PDB file of C-alpha atoms in Angstrom:
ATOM      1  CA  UNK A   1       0.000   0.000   0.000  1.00 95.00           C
ATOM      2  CA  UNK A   2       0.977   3.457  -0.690  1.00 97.00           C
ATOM      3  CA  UNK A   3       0.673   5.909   2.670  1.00 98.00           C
ATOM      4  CA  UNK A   4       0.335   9.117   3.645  1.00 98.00           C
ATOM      5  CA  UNK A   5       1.407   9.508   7.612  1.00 98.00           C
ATOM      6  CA  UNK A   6      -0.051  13.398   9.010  1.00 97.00           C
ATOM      7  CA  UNK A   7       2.024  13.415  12.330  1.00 96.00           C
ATOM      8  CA  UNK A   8       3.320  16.507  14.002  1.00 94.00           C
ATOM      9  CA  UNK A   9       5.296  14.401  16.166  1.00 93.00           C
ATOM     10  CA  UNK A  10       8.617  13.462  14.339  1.00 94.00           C
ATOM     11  CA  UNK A  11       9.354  10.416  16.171  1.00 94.00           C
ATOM     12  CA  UNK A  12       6.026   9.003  15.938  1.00 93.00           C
ATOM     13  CA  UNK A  13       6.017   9.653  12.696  1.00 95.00           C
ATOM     14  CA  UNK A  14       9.046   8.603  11.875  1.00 95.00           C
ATOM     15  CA  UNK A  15       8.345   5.220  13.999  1.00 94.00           C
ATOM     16  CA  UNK A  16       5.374   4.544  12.028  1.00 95.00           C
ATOM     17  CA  UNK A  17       7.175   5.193   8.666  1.00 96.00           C
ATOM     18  CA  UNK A  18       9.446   2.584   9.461  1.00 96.00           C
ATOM     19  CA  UNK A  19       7.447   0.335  10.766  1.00 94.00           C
ATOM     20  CA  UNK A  20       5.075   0.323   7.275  1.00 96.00           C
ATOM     21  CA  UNK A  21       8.132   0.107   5.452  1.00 96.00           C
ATOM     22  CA  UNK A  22       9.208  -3.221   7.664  1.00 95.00           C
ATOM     23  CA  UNK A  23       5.589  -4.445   6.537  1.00 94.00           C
ATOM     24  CA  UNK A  24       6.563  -3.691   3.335  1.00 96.00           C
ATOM     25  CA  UNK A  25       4.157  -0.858   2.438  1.00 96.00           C
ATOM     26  CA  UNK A  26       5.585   2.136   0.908  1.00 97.00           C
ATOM     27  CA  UNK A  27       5.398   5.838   2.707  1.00 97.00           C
ATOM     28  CA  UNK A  28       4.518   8.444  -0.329  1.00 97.00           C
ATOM     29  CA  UNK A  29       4.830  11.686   1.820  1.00 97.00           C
ATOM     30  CA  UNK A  30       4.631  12.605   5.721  1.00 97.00           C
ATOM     31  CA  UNK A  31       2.963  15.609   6.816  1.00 97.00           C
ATOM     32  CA  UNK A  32       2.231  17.804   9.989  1.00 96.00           C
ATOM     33  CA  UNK A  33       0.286  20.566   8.709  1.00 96.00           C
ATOM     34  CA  UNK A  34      -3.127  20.355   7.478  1.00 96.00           C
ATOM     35  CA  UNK A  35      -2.370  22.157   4.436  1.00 97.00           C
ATOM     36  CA  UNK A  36       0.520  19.568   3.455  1.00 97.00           C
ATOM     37  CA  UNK A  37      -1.925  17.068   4.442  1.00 97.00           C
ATOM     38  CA  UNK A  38      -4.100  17.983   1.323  1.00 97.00           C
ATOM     39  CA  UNK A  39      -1.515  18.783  -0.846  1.00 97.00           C
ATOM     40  CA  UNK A  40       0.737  15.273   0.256  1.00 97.00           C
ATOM     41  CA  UNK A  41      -3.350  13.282  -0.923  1.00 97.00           C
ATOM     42  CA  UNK A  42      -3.587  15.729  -4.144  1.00 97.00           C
ATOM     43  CA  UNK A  43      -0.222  15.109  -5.544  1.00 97.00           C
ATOM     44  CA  UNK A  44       0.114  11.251  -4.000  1.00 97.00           C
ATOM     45  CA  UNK A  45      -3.364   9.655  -3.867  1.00 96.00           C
ATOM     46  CA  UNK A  46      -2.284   7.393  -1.616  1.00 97.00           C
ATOM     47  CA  UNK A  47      -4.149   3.683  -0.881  1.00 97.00           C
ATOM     48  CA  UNK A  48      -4.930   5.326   2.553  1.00 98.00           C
ATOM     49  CA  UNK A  49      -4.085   8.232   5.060  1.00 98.00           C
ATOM     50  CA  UNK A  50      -3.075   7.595   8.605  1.00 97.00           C
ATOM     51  CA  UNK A  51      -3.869  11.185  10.235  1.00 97.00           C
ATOM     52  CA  UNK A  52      -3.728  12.500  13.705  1.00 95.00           C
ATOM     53  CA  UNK A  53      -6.591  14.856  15.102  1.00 92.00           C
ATOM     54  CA  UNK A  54      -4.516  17.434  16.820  1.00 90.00           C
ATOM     55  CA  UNK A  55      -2.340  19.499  14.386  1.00 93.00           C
ATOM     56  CA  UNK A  56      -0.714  22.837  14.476  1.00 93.00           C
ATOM     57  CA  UNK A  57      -0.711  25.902  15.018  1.00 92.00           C
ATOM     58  CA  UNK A  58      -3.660  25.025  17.697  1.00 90.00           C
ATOM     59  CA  UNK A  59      -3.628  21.337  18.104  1.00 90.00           C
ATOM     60  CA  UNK A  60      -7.350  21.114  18.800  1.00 86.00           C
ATOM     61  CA  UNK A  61      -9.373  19.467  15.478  1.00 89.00           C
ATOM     62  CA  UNK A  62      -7.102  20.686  12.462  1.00 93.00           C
ATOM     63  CA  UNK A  63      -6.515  16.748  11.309  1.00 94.00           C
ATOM     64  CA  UNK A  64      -9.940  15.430  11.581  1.00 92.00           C
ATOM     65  CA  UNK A  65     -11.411  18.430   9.944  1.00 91.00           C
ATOM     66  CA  UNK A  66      -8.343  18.151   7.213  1.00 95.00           C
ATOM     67  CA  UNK A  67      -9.864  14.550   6.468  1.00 95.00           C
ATOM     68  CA  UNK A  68     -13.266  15.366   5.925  1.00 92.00           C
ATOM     69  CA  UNK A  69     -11.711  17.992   3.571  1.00 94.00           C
ATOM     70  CA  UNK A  70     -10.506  15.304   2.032  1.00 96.00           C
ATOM     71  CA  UNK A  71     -13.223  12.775   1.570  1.00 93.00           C
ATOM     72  CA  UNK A  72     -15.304  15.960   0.452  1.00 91.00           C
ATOM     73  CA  UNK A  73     -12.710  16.237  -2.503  1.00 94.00           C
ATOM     74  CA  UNK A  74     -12.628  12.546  -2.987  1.00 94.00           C
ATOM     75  CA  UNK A  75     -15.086  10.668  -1.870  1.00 90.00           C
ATOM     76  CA  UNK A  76     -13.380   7.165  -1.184  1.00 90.00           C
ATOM     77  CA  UNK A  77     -10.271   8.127  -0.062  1.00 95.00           C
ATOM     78  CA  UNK A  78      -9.732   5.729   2.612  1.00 96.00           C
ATOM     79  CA  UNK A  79      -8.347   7.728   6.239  1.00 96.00           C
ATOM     80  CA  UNK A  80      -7.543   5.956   9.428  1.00 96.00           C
ATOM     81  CA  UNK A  81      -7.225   8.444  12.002  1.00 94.00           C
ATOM     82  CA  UNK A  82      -4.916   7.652  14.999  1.00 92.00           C
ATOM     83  CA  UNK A  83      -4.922   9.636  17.899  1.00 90.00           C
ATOM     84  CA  UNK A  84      -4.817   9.991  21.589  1.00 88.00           C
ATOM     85  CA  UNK A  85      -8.199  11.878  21.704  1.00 84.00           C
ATOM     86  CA  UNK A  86     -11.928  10.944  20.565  1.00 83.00           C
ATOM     87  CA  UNK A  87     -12.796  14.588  18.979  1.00 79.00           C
ATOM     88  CA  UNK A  88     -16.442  13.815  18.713  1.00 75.00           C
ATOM     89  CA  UNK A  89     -18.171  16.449  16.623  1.00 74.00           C
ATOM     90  CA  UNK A  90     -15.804  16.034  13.610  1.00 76.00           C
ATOM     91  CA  UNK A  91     -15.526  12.582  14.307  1.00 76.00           C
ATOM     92  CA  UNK A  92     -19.394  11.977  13.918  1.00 75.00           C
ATOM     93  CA  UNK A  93     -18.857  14.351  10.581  1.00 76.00           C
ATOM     94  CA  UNK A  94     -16.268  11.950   9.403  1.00 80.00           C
ATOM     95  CA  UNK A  95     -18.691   9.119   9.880  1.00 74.00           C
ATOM     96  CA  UNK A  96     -21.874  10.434   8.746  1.00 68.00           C
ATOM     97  CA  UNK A  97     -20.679  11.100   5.152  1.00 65.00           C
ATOM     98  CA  UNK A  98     -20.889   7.251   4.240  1.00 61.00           C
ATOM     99  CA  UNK A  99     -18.493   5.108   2.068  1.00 68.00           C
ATOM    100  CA  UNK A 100     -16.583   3.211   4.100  1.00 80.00           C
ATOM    101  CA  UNK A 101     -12.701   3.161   4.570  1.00 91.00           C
ATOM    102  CA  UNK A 102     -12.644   4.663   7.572  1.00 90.00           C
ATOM    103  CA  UNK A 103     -10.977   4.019  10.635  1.00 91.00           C
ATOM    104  CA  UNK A 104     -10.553   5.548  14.154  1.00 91.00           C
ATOM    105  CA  UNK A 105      -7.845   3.923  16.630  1.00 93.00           C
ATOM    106  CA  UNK A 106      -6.475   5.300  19.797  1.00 92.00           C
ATOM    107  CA  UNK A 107      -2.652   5.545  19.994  1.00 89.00           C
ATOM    108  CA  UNK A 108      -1.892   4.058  23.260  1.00 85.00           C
ATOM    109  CA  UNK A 109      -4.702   1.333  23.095  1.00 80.00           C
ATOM    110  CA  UNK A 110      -2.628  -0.457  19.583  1.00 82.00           C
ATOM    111  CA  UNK A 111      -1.082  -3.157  21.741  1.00 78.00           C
ATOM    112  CA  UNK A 112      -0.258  -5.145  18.523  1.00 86.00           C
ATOM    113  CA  UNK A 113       1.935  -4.340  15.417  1.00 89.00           C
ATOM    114  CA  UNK A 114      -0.309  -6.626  14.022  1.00 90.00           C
ATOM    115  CA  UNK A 115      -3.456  -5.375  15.100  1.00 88.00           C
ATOM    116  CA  UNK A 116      -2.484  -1.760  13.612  1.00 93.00           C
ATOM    117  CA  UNK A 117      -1.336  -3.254  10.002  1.00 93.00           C
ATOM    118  CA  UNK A 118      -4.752  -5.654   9.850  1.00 92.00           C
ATOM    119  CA  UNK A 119      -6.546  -2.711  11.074  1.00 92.00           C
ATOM    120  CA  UNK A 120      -4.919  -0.687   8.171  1.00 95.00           C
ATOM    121  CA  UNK A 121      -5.725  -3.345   5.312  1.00 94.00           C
ATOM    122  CA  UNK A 122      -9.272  -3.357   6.063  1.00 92.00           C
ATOM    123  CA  UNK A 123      -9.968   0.063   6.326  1.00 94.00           C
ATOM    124  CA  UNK A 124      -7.584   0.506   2.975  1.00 95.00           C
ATOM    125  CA  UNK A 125     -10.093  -1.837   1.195  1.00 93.00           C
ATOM    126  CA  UNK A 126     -13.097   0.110   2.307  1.00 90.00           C
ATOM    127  CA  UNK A 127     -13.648  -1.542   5.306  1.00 87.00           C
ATOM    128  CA  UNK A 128     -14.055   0.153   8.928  1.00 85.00           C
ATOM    129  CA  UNK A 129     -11.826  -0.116  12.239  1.00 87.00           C
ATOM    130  CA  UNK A 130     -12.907   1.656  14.978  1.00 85.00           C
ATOM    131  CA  UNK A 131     -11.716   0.976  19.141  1.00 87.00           C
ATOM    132  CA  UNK A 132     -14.206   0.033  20.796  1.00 82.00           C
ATOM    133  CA  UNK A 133     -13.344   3.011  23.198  1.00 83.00           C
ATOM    134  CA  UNK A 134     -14.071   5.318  20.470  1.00 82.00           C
ATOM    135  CA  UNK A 135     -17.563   3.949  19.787  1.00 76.00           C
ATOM    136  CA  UNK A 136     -18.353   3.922  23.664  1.00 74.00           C
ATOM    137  CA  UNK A 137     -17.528   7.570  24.104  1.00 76.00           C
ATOM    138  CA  UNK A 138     -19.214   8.075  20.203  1.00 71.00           C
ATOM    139  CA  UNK A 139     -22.913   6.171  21.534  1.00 64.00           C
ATOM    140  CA  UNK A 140     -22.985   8.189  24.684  1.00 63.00           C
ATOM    141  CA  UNK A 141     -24.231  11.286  22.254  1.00 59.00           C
ATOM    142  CA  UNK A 142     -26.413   9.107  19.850  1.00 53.00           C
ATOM    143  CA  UNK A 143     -29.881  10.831  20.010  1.00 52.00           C
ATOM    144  CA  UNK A 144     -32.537   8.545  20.327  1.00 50.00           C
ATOM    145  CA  UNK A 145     -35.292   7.145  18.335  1.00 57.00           C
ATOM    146  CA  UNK A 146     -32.912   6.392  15.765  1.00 71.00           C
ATOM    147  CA  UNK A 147     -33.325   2.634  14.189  1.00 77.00           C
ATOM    148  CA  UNK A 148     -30.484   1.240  16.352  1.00 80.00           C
ATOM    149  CA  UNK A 149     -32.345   1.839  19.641  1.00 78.00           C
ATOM    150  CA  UNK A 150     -34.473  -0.773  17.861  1.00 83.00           C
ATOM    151  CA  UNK A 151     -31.613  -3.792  18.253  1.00 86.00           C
ATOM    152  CA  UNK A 152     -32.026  -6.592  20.606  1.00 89.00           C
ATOM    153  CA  UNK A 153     -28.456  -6.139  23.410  1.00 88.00           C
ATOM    154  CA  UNK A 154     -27.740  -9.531  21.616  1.00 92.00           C
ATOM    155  CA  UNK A 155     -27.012  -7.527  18.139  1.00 91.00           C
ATOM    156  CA  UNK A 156     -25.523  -4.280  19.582  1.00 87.00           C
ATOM    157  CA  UNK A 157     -23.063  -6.859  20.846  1.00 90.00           C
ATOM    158  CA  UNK A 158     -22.571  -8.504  17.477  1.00 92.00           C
ATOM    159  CA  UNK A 159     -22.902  -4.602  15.686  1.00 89.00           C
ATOM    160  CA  UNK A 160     -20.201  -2.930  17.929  1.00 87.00           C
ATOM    161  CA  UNK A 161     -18.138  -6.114  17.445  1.00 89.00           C
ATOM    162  CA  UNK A 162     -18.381  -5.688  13.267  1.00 88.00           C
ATOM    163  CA  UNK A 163     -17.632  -1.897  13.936  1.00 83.00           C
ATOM    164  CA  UNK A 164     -14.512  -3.129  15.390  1.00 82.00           C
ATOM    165  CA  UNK A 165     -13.712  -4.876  12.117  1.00 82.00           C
ATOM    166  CA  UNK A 166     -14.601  -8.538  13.353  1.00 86.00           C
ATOM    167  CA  UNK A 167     -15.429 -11.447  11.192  1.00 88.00           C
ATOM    168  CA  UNK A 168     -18.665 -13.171  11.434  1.00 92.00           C
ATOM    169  CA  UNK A 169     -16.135 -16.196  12.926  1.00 93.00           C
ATOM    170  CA  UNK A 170     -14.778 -14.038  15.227  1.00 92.00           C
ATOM    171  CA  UNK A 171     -17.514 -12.767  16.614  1.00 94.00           C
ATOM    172  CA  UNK A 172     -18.883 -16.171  17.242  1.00 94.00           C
ATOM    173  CA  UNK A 173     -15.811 -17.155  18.866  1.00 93.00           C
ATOM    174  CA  UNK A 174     -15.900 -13.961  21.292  1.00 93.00           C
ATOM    175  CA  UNK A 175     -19.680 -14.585  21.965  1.00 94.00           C
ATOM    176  CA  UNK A 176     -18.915 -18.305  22.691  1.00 93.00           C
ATOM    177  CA  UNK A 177     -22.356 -18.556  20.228  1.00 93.00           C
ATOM    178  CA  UNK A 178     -22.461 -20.435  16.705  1.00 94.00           C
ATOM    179  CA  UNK A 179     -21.477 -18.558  13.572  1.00 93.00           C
ATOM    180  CA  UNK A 180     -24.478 -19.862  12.105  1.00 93.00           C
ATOM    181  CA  UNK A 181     -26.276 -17.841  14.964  1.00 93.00           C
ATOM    182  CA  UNK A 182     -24.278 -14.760  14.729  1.00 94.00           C
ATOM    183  CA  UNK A 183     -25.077 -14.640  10.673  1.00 92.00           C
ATOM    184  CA  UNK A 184     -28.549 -14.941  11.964  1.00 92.00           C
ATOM    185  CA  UNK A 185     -28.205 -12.009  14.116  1.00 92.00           C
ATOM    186  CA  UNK A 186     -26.684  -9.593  11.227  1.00 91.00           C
ATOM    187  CA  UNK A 187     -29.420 -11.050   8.976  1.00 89.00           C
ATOM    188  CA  UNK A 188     -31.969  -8.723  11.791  1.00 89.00           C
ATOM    189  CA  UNK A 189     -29.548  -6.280  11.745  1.00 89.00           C
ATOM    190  CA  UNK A 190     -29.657  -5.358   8.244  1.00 86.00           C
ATOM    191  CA  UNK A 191     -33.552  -5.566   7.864  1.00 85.00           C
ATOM    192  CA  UNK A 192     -34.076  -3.398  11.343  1.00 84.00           C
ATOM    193  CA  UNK A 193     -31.193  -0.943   9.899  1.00 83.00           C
ATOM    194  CA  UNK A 194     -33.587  -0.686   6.748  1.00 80.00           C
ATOM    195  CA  UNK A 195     -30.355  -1.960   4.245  1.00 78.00           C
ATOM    196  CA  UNK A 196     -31.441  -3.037   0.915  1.00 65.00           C
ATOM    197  CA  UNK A 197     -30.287  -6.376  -0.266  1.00 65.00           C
ATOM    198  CA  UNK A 198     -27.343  -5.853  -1.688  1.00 60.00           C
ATOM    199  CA  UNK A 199     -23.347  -7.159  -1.731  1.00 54.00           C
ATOM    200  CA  UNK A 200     -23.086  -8.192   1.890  1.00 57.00           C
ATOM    201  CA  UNK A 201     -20.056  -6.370   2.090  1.00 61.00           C
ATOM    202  CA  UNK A 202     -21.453  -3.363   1.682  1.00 66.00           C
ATOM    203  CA  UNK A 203     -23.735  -3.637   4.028  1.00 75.00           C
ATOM    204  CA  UNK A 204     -21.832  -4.761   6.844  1.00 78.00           C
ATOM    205  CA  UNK A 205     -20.218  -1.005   6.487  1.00 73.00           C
ATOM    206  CA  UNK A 206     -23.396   0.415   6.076  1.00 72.00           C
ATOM    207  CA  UNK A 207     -24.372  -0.793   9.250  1.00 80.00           C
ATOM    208  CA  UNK A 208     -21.339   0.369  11.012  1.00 77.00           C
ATOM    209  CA  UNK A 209     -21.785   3.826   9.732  1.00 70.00           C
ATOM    210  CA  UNK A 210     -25.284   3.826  10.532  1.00 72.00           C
ATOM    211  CA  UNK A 211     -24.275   2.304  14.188  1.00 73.00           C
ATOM    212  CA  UNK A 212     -21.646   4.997  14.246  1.00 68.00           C
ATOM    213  CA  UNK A 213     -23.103   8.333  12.763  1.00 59.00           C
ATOM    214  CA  UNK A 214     -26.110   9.090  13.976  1.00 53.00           C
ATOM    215  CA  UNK A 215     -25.371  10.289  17.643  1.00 43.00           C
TER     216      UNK A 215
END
């Protein structure tokens, strides 16, 4: 894969540059501005983004608002953000605009080079990875009435698990159910979610955004 890496902090950055390039991905540009940010996706279009939230000159939102610049501009550019902070309000923004490859992990919760390059992958091919701290602190603002007050507890479980990137097998195997049952469960997911039939896929990031966005 070909990255992008918007880090103001030059050893992190530089840490995660080499590690990618140990994994054998290759590091287009690094950033830590906003404005190089755009310009490093413009010139590089780059198989995905890693960007933190807090940039200068203020460090408050300037790299999550910098990424929904850039899915405005193009649409399926896939951005992981990793950060030490949940910003919320962008974050939801982020979400809400659909798509898929997106991705929100917390710095000091990646316990597992492996956990960060899988995470990476699947959010690179479209596909979602969010910490399940992030989607705690994101539900605690979800207004209700919304269709996913309508799940049973059994498939919020299974949803926030597939928001975390989970197979259908893993999720069986951390419910101690059946994977027969848990395809059962994000059969009633989709139909409660109101998700046309369509390339299951697709819906099972459809979901996530829908179990995600609307706070």
């Amino acid at each position: 894969m070909r990255v992008v890496i918007v880090e103001d902090n030059v050893l992190l950055a530089e840490g995660l540059a080499l590690l990618l390039r140990t994994e054998g991905h290759e590091v287009a540009a690094t950033a830590d501005t906003a404005p190089a940010f755009l310009a490093a996706v413009e010139e590089h279009r780059p198989d995905i983004a890693v960007v933190d939230v807090r940039l200068p000159p203020t460090f408050r939102d300037e790299g999550v608002r910098a990424a929904i610049e850039v899915r405005r501009r193009h649409p399926r550019q896939p951005i992981l953000v990793l950060s030490q902070y949940v910003e919320q309000t962008y974050a939801t923004e982020l979400l809400a605009e659909g798509g898929g490859g997106i991705g929100y992990l917390l710095k000091d919760r990646v316990s597992r080079v492996s956990e960060f390059v899988d995470a990476l992958a699947r959010v690179a091919a479209g596909g979602t990875a969010m910490d399940p701290e992030v989607i705690a602190q994101l539900l605690t603002r979800r207004r209700v009435d919304h269709p996913v007050d309508t799940l049973s507890p059994r498939e919020h479980e299974v949803l926030g698990l597939m928001a975390e990137g989970r197979s259908n097998g893993d999720i069986a195997g951390l419910l101690t159910v059946t994977e027969r049952a848990v395809h059962k469960h994000v059969g009633n997911i989709f139909v409660k979610l109101g998700l046309p039939p369509s390339d299951s896929g697709h819906r099972r990031v459809l979901a996530v955004l829908s179990y995600l966005s609307k706070v």
